[in-house]
PDB file of C-alpha atoms in Angstrom:
ATOM      1  CA  MET A   1       0.000   0.000   0.000  1.00  0.00           C
ATOM      2  CA  THR A   2       1.322   3.442  -0.848  1.00  0.00           C
ATOM      3  CA  LYS A   3       1.193   6.432   1.460  1.00  0.00           C
ATOM      4  CA  PRO A   4      -1.710   8.849   1.002  1.00  0.00           C
ATOM      5  CA  GLY A   5      -0.851  11.549  -1.490  1.00  0.00           C
ATOM      6  CA  LYS A   6       1.728   9.377  -3.264  1.00  0.00           C
ATOM      7  CA  GLN A   7       0.677   8.034  -6.635  1.00  0.00           C
ATOM      8  CA  ASP A   8       2.040   4.742  -7.942  1.00  0.00           C
ATOM      9  CA  PRO A   9       4.534   5.761 -10.663  1.00  0.00           C
ATOM     10  CA  LEU A  10       3.398   2.795 -12.773  1.00  0.00           C
ATOM     11  CA  HIS A  11      -0.290   3.660 -12.502  1.00  0.00           C
ATOM     12  CA  GLY A  12      -1.930   3.512 -15.912  1.00  0.00           C
ATOM     13  CA  ILE A  13       0.975   1.766 -17.631  1.00  0.00           C
ATOM     14  CA  THR A  14       0.283  -1.786 -18.702  1.00  0.00           C
ATOM     15  CA  LEU A  15       2.945  -4.452 -18.397  1.00  0.00           C
ATOM     16  CA  GLU A  16       2.882  -4.813 -22.178  1.00  0.00           C
ATOM     17  CA  THR A  17       3.545  -1.089 -22.697  1.00  0.00           C
ATOM     18  CA  LEU A  18       6.306  -1.112 -20.108  1.00  0.00           C
ATOM     19  CA  LEU A  19       8.014  -4.139 -21.684  1.00  0.00           C
ATOM     20  CA  THR A  20       7.628  -2.784 -25.219  1.00  0.00           C
ATOM     21  CA  ARG A  21       9.283   0.499 -24.219  1.00  0.00           C
ATOM     22  CA  LEU A  22      12.162  -1.341 -22.563  1.00  0.00           C
ATOM     23  CA  VAL A  23      12.717  -3.484 -25.653  1.00  0.00           C
ATOM     24  CA  GLU A  24      12.691  -0.374 -27.851  1.00  0.00           C
ATOM     25  CA  LYS A  25      15.197   1.368 -25.579  1.00  0.00           C
ATOM     26  CA  TYR A  26      17.575  -1.501 -24.749  1.00  0.00           C
ATOM     27  CA  GLY A  27      16.847  -4.397 -27.123  1.00  0.00           C
ATOM     28  CA  TRP A  28      16.497  -8.013 -26.038  1.00  0.00           C
ATOM     29  CA  ALA A  29      20.242  -8.680 -25.638  1.00  0.00           C
ATOM     30  CA  GLU A  30      20.736  -5.709 -23.302  1.00  0.00           C
ATOM     31  CA  LEU A  31      17.617  -6.614 -21.301  1.00  0.00           C
ATOM     32  CA  ALA A  32      18.961 -10.149 -20.884  1.00  0.00           C
ATOM     33  CA  SER A  33      22.282  -8.796 -19.627  1.00  0.00           C
ATOM     34  CA  ARG A  34      20.609  -6.383 -17.192  1.00  0.00           C
ATOM     35  CA  ILE A  35      18.013  -8.871 -15.924  1.00  0.00           C
ATOM     36  CA  ASP A  36      18.953 -12.554 -16.008  1.00  0.00           C
ATOM     37  CA  ILE A  37      15.719 -14.033 -17.341  1.00  0.00           C
ATOM     38  CA  ASN A  38      15.737 -16.782 -19.972  1.00  0.00           C
ATOM     39  CA  CYS A  39      12.706 -15.392 -21.795  1.00  0.00           C
ATOM     40  CA  PHE A  40      14.834 -12.326 -22.641  1.00  0.00           C
ATOM     41  CA  ALA A  41      17.839 -14.365 -23.785  1.00  0.00           C
ATOM     42  CA  LYS A  42      16.435 -17.388 -25.619  1.00  0.00           C
ATOM     43  CA  ASP A  43      14.027 -16.780 -28.500  1.00  0.00           C
ATOM     44  CA  PRO A  44      12.567 -13.635 -26.894  1.00  0.00           C
ATOM     45  CA  SER A  45       9.147 -12.247 -27.694  1.00  0.00           C
ATOM     46  CA  ILE A  46       6.735  -9.859 -26.026  1.00  0.00           C
ATOM     47  CA  THR A  47       4.120 -12.623 -25.716  1.00  0.00           C
ATOM     48  CA  SER A  48       6.357 -15.185 -24.008  1.00  0.00           C
ATOM     49  CA  SER A  49       7.907 -12.561 -21.761  1.00  0.00           C
ATOM     50  CA  LEU A  50       4.507 -11.228 -20.677  1.00  0.00           C
ATOM     51  CA  LYS A  51       3.341 -14.748 -19.846  1.00  0.00           C
ATOM     52  CA  PHE A  52       6.436 -15.328 -17.690  1.00  0.00           C
ATOM     53  CA  LEU A  53       6.362 -11.919 -15.990  1.00  0.00           C
ATOM     54  CA  ARG A  54       2.684 -12.236 -15.076  1.00  0.00           C
ATOM     55  CA  LYS A  55       3.412 -15.531 -13.292  1.00  0.00           C
ATOM     56  CA  THR A  56       6.725 -14.544 -11.670  1.00  0.00           C
ATOM     57  CA  PRO A  57       6.533 -11.634  -9.193  1.00  0.00           C
ATOM     58  CA  TRP A  58      10.307 -11.329  -8.584  1.00  0.00           C
ATOM     59  CA  ALA A  59      11.007 -11.015 -12.314  1.00  0.00           C
ATOM     60  CA  ARG A  60       8.223  -8.482 -12.798  1.00  0.00           C
ATOM     61  CA  GLN A  61       9.626  -6.394  -9.936  1.00  0.00           C
ATOM     62  CA  LYS A  62      13.044  -6.303 -11.606  1.00  0.00           C
ATOM     63  CA  VAL A  63      11.536  -5.243 -14.929  1.00  0.00           C
ATOM     64  CA  GLU A  64       9.429  -2.553 -13.255  1.00  0.00           C
ATOM     65  CA  ALA A  65      12.481  -1.274 -11.364  1.00  0.00           C
ATOM     66  CA  LEU A  66      14.494  -1.012 -14.589  1.00  0.00           C
ATOM     67  CA  TYR A  67      11.625   0.863 -16.217  1.00  0.00           C
ATOM     68  CA  LEU A  68      11.473   3.336 -13.337  1.00  0.00           C
ATOM     69  CA  GLN A  69      15.233   3.928 -13.612  1.00  0.00           C
ATOM     70  CA  SER A  70      14.843   4.844 -17.278  1.00  0.00           C
ATOM     71  CA  ALA A  71      14.992   8.553 -18.066  1.00  0.00           C
ATOM     72  CA  TRP A  72      11.625   8.576 -19.849  1.00  0.00           C
ATOM     73  CA  ALA A  73       9.695   6.708 -17.150  1.00  0.00           C
ATOM     74  CA  GLU A  74       7.907   9.913 -16.115  1.00  0.00           C
ATOM     75  CA  ILE A  75       6.395  10.319 -19.578  1.00  0.00           C
ATOM     76  CA  GLN A  76       3.073   8.534 -19.635  1.00  0.00           C
ATOM     77  CA  ASP A  77       0.535   8.119 -22.433  1.00  0.00           C
TER      78      ASP A  77
END
C-alpha cells in the first residue's frame, strides 16, 4: 500500500507497454544482460515474456524497477 498523497509511478501503464518500451530502448540482448531471465535471452518475444512476468513476481519487480530507472519513465501516455 502506498502512502496517502503518493501516486504509484506505474499507474496507468500496462505491463505490455512497459516491456515494449524497454525493448525499444535496450533491445532483447541488453535486457537479458541487465536482468537474467531466460525469456529475454532465448528466442525472446513480447508474448512469451509477458506470460512469464505475469506468473513470476520477482522477475516483474526487476523489470518494473528497470523501467522506473529509465529517463523517460515519467512520460506517460
